[in-house]
Amino acid sequence: MSENRWEGIDEFVAVAECSQFTAAAERLGVSSSHISRQIVRLEERLQTRLLYRSTRRVTLTEAGQTFFQHCQRLQDGREEALRAVGDLTSEPKGMLRMTCAVAYGERFIVPLVTRFMTLYPQLRVDIELSNRPLDLVHEGLDLAIRLGRLQDSRLVATRLAPRRMYLCASASYLERYGRPHSLSELSRHNCLIGSSDLWQLEQNGREFSQRVQGNWRCNSGQAVLDAALQGVGLCQLPDYYVLEHLHSGALISLLENHQPPNTAVWALYPQQRHLSPKVRKLVDYLKEGLAQRPEYRG
């Protein structure tokens, strides 16, 4: 049987950090002679001297310094691996702080999070619904649900669901004002403005923002939808607002060749070596839960 290539590494790191065989032995709960034997065998395997020994103190050789740095990383990686495997079977617990846009959070995310909490009674959740994109690191947040395209490359992202934008209007509006057949005709129509007067559109494979105008504005997607259903003007809204009304015929999809490519619903969390059980399991639960909703089926 080949000798254990890991043997002596824990003892060497303890001596390097304590600068004494006695203190290292106390830390590991073994004898000083055991520490000494393990270091000697390690040096013999490496065929190099790692330590300078004196009666009072132990110091590292140049080779010892290099080896010590690598051994510390090995120990960190080993502990990280043990924690990661342990987390696979750990139950979510403690505080989880998260954020999401108001309307989407109220309708889609919060009900799922509430059901998730019934499965894990040791978990506490603090949800901040805000249409302002909060800085996760600065605000101390574990998780954010974001819609559309991602901007912050510092964060890890998991795609939860598709998201498609629709430009549409009611049949009553189109009967009165006609149906636009090109992007240039948008300027002749009353556009219902939500949180922005820039609509995302596509032409010849290029996505761009077009400024629209109208006599109605409200920073609520539901309010924009209600105004469109009443025939006030054209609107551009995500699928989860309008699909039901498109299927019923209350709204009609327009300029479909110019609609922007599908974006997505994302779960974002700060960069970490591995996810904590509460975040990892909640993200999986949200993804499965959203897939079951009628808005995302078919």
Tab-separated table of C-alpha atoms in Angstrom:
chain	number	residue	atom	x	y	z
A	1	MET	CA	0.000	0.000	0.000
A	2	SER	CA	1.339	3.426	-0.931
A	3	GLU	CA	1.934	5.819	1.917
A	4	ASN	CA	-0.597	8.470	2.756
A	5	ARG	CA	0.392	11.600	0.832
A	6	TRP	CA	-1.755	13.716	3.181
A	7	GLU	CA	-0.043	12.454	6.331
A	8	GLY	CA	1.687	15.181	8.322
A	9	ILE	CA	0.019	18.156	6.651
A	10	ASP	CA	-2.268	19.025	9.573
A	11	GLU	CA	0.672	18.705	11.956
A	12	PHE	CA	2.877	20.886	9.756
A	13	VAL	CA	0.233	23.646	9.480
A	14	ALA	CA	-0.303	23.604	13.255
A	15	VAL	CA	3.452	23.963	13.903
A	16	ALA	CA	3.768	26.729	11.292
A	17	GLU	CA	0.895	28.678	12.866
A	18	CYS	CA	1.940	28.108	16.507
A	19	SER	CA	5.717	28.333	15.943
A	20	GLN	CA	6.102	25.648	18.629
A	21	PHE	CA	5.792	21.869	18.696
A	22	THR	CA	4.250	21.937	22.178
A	23	ALA	CA	1.521	24.433	21.273
A	24	ALA	CA	0.786	22.567	18.046
A	25	ALA	CA	0.485	19.300	19.959
A	26	GLU	CA	-1.969	20.895	22.418
A	27	ARG	CA	-4.060	22.245	19.556
A	28	LEU	CA	-4.319	18.836	17.878
A	29	GLY	CA	-4.595	16.854	21.096
A	30	VAL	CA	-1.519	14.699	20.436
A	31	SER	CA	1.999	14.406	21.858
A	32	SER	CA	4.934	16.564	20.809
A	33	SER	CA	6.809	13.434	19.765
A	34	HIS	CA	3.952	12.510	17.396
A	35	ILE	CA	4.143	15.977	15.832
A	36	SER	CA	7.909	15.673	15.431
A	37	ARG	CA	7.702	12.228	13.812
A	38	GLN	CA	5.047	13.373	11.332
A	39	ILE	CA	7.063	16.428	10.305
A	40	VAL	CA	10.222	14.333	9.809
A	41	ARG	CA	8.338	11.849	7.624
A	42	LEU	CA	6.796	14.693	5.640
A	43	GLU	CA	10.214	16.259	5.019
A	44	GLU	CA	11.574	12.868	3.969
A	45	ARG	CA	8.764	12.407	1.450
A	46	LEU	CA	9.289	15.892	0.063
A	47	GLN	CA	13.067	15.543	0.232
A	48	THR	CA	13.392	19.064	1.546
A	49	ARG	CA	13.639	20.826	4.883
A	50	LEU	CA	10.506	22.693	5.929
A	51	LEU	CA	11.399	23.948	9.422
A	52	TYR	CA	14.292	25.475	11.306
A	53	ARG	CA	14.178	24.112	14.862
A	54	SER	CA	15.565	25.836	17.964
A	55	THR	CA	14.993	25.291	21.676
A	56	ARG	CA	12.517	28.161	21.873
A	57	ARG	CA	10.996	28.623	18.447
A	58	VAL	CA	10.317	26.962	15.114
A	59	THR	CA	10.531	28.967	11.890
A	60	LEU	CA	9.818	28.115	8.276
A	61	THR	CA	12.418	27.650	5.589
A	62	GLU	CA	11.797	29.198	2.180
A	63	ALA	CA	10.410	25.869	0.991
A	64	GLY	CA	8.367	25.677	4.186
A	65	GLN	CA	6.809	29.092	3.530
A	66	THR	CA	5.737	28.040	0.030
A	67	PHE	CA	4.420	24.690	1.219
A	68	PHE	CA	2.580	26.329	4.139
A	69	GLN	CA	0.637	28.660	1.818
A	70	HIS	CA	-0.475	25.743	-0.346
A	71	CYS	CA	-1.380	23.630	2.671
A	72	GLN	CA	-3.579	26.403	4.076
A	73	ARG	CA	-5.518	26.497	0.797
A	74	LEU	CA	-5.814	22.717	0.889
A	75	GLN	CA	-7.231	22.850	4.406
A	76	ASP	CA	-9.664	25.619	3.455
A	77	GLY	CA	-10.807	23.640	0.426
A	78	ARG	CA	-11.260	20.499	2.499
A	79	GLU	CA	-13.394	22.313	5.065
A	80	GLU	CA	-15.401	23.974	2.305
A	81	ALA	CA	-16.046	20.592	0.691
A	82	LEU	CA	-17.221	19.141	4.004
A	83	ARG	CA	-19.567	22.090	4.569
A	84	ALA	CA	-20.936	21.863	1.028
A	85	VAL	CA	-21.761	18.178	1.376
A	86	GLY	CA	-23.236	18.753	4.811
A	87	ASP	CA	-25.429	21.534	3.444
A	88	LEU	CA	-27.015	19.136	0.955
A	89	THR	CA	-28.845	17.455	3.810
A	90	SER	CA	-29.239	20.499	6.063
A	91	GLU	CA	-32.618	22.135	6.492
A	92	PRO	CA	-33.052	25.856	5.823
A	93	LYS	CA	-33.020	27.849	9.039
A	94	GLY	CA	-32.253	31.293	10.379
A	95	MET	CA	-33.003	34.616	8.693
A	96	LEU	CA	-33.265	34.980	4.922
A	97	ARG	CA	-33.528	38.535	3.601
A	98	MET	CA	-34.699	39.010	0.024
A	99	THR	CA	-36.169	41.568	-2.362
A	100	CYS	CA	-38.397	41.618	-5.438
A	101	ALA	CA	-40.355	44.089	-7.562
A	102	VAL	CA	-43.686	44.988	-5.956
A	103	ALA	CA	-46.312	43.695	-8.385
A	104	TYR	CA	-44.457	40.541	-9.411
A	105	GLY	CA	-43.521	39.818	-5.827
A	106	GLU	CA	-47.072	40.162	-4.534
A	107	ARG	CA	-48.545	37.988	-7.273
A	108	PHE	CA	-45.896	35.329	-7.858
A	109	ILE	CA	-43.019	35.262	-5.370
A	110	VAL	CA	-44.458	35.977	-1.919
A	111	PRO	CA	-47.121	33.209	-2.082
A	112	LEU	CA	-44.414	30.674	-2.983
A	113	VAL	CA	-42.087	31.894	-0.233
A	114	THR	CA	-44.922	31.636	2.278
A	115	ARG	CA	-45.605	28.020	1.284
A	116	PHE	CA	-41.860	27.302	1.427
A	117	MET	CA	-41.749	28.536	5.030
A	118	THR	CA	-44.424	26.043	6.070
A	119	LEU	CA	-42.016	23.280	5.017
A	120	TYR	CA	-39.160	24.689	7.112
A	121	PRO	CA	-40.455	26.129	10.397
A	122	GLN	CA	-36.955	27.113	11.569
A	123	LEU	CA	-36.686	29.631	8.720
A	124	ARG	CA	-37.462	33.334	9.113
A	125	VAL	CA	-37.936	35.538	6.046
A	126	ASP	CA	-37.750	39.297	5.583
A	127	ILE	CA	-39.058	40.336	2.130
A	128	GLU	CA	-38.670	43.886	0.851
A	129	LEU	CA	-40.830	44.607	-2.181
A	130	SER	CA	-39.345	47.519	-4.087
A	131	ASN	CA	-39.201	48.627	-7.704
A	132	ARG	CA	-35.816	50.163	-6.916
A	133	PRO	CA	-32.981	47.658	-7.546
A	134	LEU	CA	-31.351	47.277	-4.138
A	135	ASP	CA	-27.643	46.563	-3.704
A	136	LEU	CA	-27.562	43.060	-2.212
A	137	VAL	CA	-24.128	43.350	-0.656
A	138	HIS	CA	-24.641	46.843	0.772
A	139	GLU	CA	-28.159	46.054	2.058
A	140	GLY	CA	-27.161	42.673	3.495
A	141	LEU	CA	-29.640	40.757	1.313
A	142	ASP	CA	-29.360	37.033	0.608
A	143	LEU	CA	-31.467	36.939	-2.550
A	144	ALA	CA	-33.085	39.183	-5.162
A	145	ILE	CA	-35.661	38.322	-7.805
A	146	ARG	CA	-35.059	40.504	-10.858
A	147	LEU	CA	-36.950	40.835	-14.122
A	148	GLY	CA	-35.575	41.471	-17.587
A	149	ARG	CA	-31.890	41.730	-18.410
A	150	LEU	CA	-29.163	41.554	-15.830
A	151	GLN	CA	-26.799	44.428	-15.157
A	152	ASP	CA	-24.727	43.483	-12.090
A	153	SER	CA	-22.015	40.998	-13.076
A	154	ARG	CA	-20.829	40.703	-9.451
A	155	LEU	CA	-23.826	38.515	-8.644
A	156	VAL	CA	-24.539	34.874	-9.386
A	157	ALA	CA	-27.730	34.374	-11.427
A	158	THR	CA	-30.158	31.480	-11.799
A	159	ARG	CA	-32.918	31.671	-14.419
A	160	LEU	CA	-36.304	31.012	-12.809
A	161	ALA	CA	-38.757	31.568	-15.670
A	162	PRO	CA	-39.078	33.142	-19.123
A	163	ARG	CA	-40.310	36.683	-19.578
A	164	ARG	CA	-41.690	38.114	-22.819
A	165	MET	CA	-42.839	41.654	-23.501
A	166	TYR	CA	-46.000	42.340	-25.525
A	167	LEU	CA	-47.117	45.501	-27.275
A	168	CYS	CA	-50.894	45.455	-27.426
A	169	ALA	CA	-54.177	47.364	-27.355
A	170	SER	CA	-57.873	46.680	-26.943
A	171	ALA	CA	-60.123	46.021	-29.922
A	172	SER	CA	-62.120	49.152	-29.080
A	173	TYR	CA	-59.022	51.356	-29.297
A	174	LEU	CA	-57.969	49.838	-32.636
A	175	GLU	CA	-61.473	50.303	-34.057
A	176	ARG	CA	-61.319	54.025	-33.271
A	177	TYR	CA	-57.682	54.785	-34.140
A	178	GLY	CA	-56.528	52.000	-36.436
A	179	ARG	CA	-53.845	49.374	-36.042
A	180	PRO	CA	-50.140	50.346	-36.326
A	181	HIS	CA	-48.291	48.306	-38.964
A	182	SER	CA	-44.806	49.796	-38.544
A	183	LEU	CA	-42.659	51.305	-35.828
A	184	SER	CA	-42.919	54.736	-37.424
A	185	GLU	CA	-46.686	54.694	-36.816
A	186	LEU	CA	-46.264	54.501	-33.046
A	187	SER	CA	-45.791	58.270	-32.912
A	188	ARG	CA	-49.399	58.686	-34.150
A	189	HIS	CA	-50.843	56.657	-31.279
A	190	ASN	CA	-51.527	57.351	-27.626
A	191	CYS	CA	-49.005	55.228	-25.713
A	192	LEU	CA	-49.712	54.340	-22.100
A	193	ILE	CA	-46.533	55.128	-20.189
A	194	GLY	CA	-45.582	53.124	-17.121
A	195	SER	CA	-42.374	53.527	-15.158
A	196	SER	CA	-40.509	54.602	-18.320
A	197	ASP	CA	-41.373	56.224	-21.637
A	198	LEU	CA	-38.736	54.069	-23.354
A	199	TRP	CA	-40.126	50.911	-24.960
A	200	GLN	CA	-37.817	48.027	-25.847
A	201	LEU	CA	-38.236	46.994	-29.489
A	202	GLU	CA	-36.335	45.121	-32.179
A	203	GLN	CA	-35.675	45.793	-35.848
A	204	ASN	CA	-33.462	43.808	-38.233
A	205	GLY	CA	-32.127	41.748	-35.352
A	206	ARG	CA	-31.116	44.828	-33.351
A	207	GLU	CA	-32.726	45.679	-30.046
A	208	PHE	CA	-33.188	49.343	-29.228
A	209	SER	CA	-35.152	51.722	-26.992
A	210	GLN	CA	-37.806	53.936	-28.553
A	211	ARG	CA	-39.266	56.917	-26.733
A	212	VAL	CA	-43.054	57.013	-26.846
A	213	GLN	CA	-45.583	59.638	-25.854
A	214	GLY	CA	-49.147	59.828	-24.655
A	215	ASN	CA	-51.541	61.605	-22.333
A	216	TRP	CA	-51.534	58.930	-19.596
A	217	ARG	CA	-48.834	57.785	-17.223
A	218	CYS	CA	-48.648	55.654	-14.063
A	219	ASN	CA	-45.791	53.659	-12.552
A	220	SER	CA	-48.034	50.623	-11.981
A	221	GLY	CA	-48.225	47.748	-14.448
A	222	GLN	CA	-51.720	46.834	-13.265
A	223	ALA	CA	-52.882	50.412	-13.811
A	224	VAL	CA	-51.384	50.414	-17.338
A	225	LEU	CA	-53.217	47.158	-18.049
A	226	ASP	CA	-56.538	48.547	-16.809
A	227	ALA	CA	-56.159	51.639	-18.991
A	228	ALA	CA	-55.363	49.480	-22.037
A	229	LEU	CA	-58.421	47.286	-21.402
A	230	GLN	CA	-60.562	50.439	-21.272
A	231	GLY	CA	-59.296	51.461	-24.705
A	232	VAL	CA	-57.215	54.456	-23.619
A	233	GLY	CA	-54.113	53.575	-25.667
A	234	LEU	CA	-51.349	51.139	-26.599
A	235	CYS	CA	-49.311	49.445	-23.888
A	236	GLN	CA	-46.135	47.387	-23.573
A	237	LEU	CA	-46.277	44.937	-20.679
A	238	PRO	CA	-44.753	41.591	-19.634
A	239	ASP	CA	-46.528	38.330	-20.396
A	240	TYR	CA	-47.882	37.721	-16.908
A	241	TYR	CA	-50.018	40.889	-17.139
A	242	VAL	CA	-51.506	40.367	-20.599
A	243	LEU	CA	-51.563	36.667	-21.608
A	244	GLU	CA	-55.000	36.044	-20.086
A	245	HIS	CA	-56.437	39.037	-21.956
A	246	LEU	CA	-54.711	38.125	-25.215
A	247	HIS	CA	-56.245	34.647	-25.021
A	248	SER	CA	-59.702	36.064	-24.314
A	249	GLY	CA	-59.459	38.646	-27.102
A	250	ALA	CA	-59.747	41.623	-24.753
A	251	LEU	CA	-56.280	42.687	-25.955
A	252	ILE	CA	-54.662	42.239	-29.359
A	253	SER	CA	-50.919	41.762	-29.850
A	254	LEU	CA	-49.297	44.303	-32.206
A	255	LEU	CA	-46.045	44.595	-34.173
A	256	GLU	CA	-45.030	41.085	-33.137
A	257	ASN	CA	-41.991	41.091	-35.466
A	258	HIS	CA	-40.618	44.041	-33.518
A	259	GLN	CA	-41.072	42.694	-30.015
A	260	PRO	CA	-37.755	42.322	-28.121
A	261	PRO	CA	-36.290	38.842	-27.606
A	262	ASN	CA	-37.335	36.934	-24.522
A	263	THR	CA	-35.736	38.088	-21.317
A	264	ALA	CA	-36.218	36.217	-18.036
A	265	VAL	CA	-37.030	36.160	-14.341
A	266	TRP	CA	-33.809	35.744	-12.371
A	267	ALA	CA	-32.737	34.794	-8.879
A	268	LEU	CA	-29.594	36.740	-7.936
A	269	TYR	CA	-27.365	36.220	-4.935
A	270	PRO	CA	-23.905	37.441	-3.881
A	271	GLN	CA	-20.890	35.481	-5.065
A	272	GLN	CA	-20.129	32.679	-2.633
A	273	ARG	CA	-18.185	29.425	-2.706
A	274	HIS	CA	-21.370	27.501	-2.187
A	275	LEU	CA	-24.970	28.425	-1.523
A	276	SER	CA	-26.404	28.140	1.935
A	277	PRO	CA	-29.242	25.594	2.220
A	278	LYS	CA	-31.877	28.303	2.720
A	279	VAL	CA	-30.978	30.146	-0.489
A	280	ARG	CA	-30.291	27.079	-2.612
A	281	LYS	CA	-33.492	25.286	-1.641
A	282	LEU	CA	-35.658	28.406	-1.953
A	283	VAL	CA	-34.313	29.113	-5.451
A	284	ASP	CA	-35.125	25.535	-6.491
A	285	TYR	CA	-38.587	25.829	-4.942
A	286	LEU	CA	-39.312	29.104	-6.745
A	287	LYS	CA	-38.213	27.664	-10.080
A	288	GLU	CA	-40.452	24.613	-9.670
A	289	GLY	CA	-43.354	26.693	-8.383
A	290	LEU	CA	-43.267	29.214	-11.220
A	291	ALA	CA	-43.160	26.395	-13.784
A	292	GLN	CA	-46.515	25.171	-12.439
A	293	ARG	CA	-48.278	28.497	-12.936
A	294	PRO	CA	-50.589	28.782	-15.971
A	295	GLU	CA	-48.732	31.902	-17.134
A	296	TYR	CA	-45.629	29.757	-17.753
A	297	ARG	CA	-47.240	26.601	-19.108
A	298	GLY	CA	-47.643	26.218	-22.836
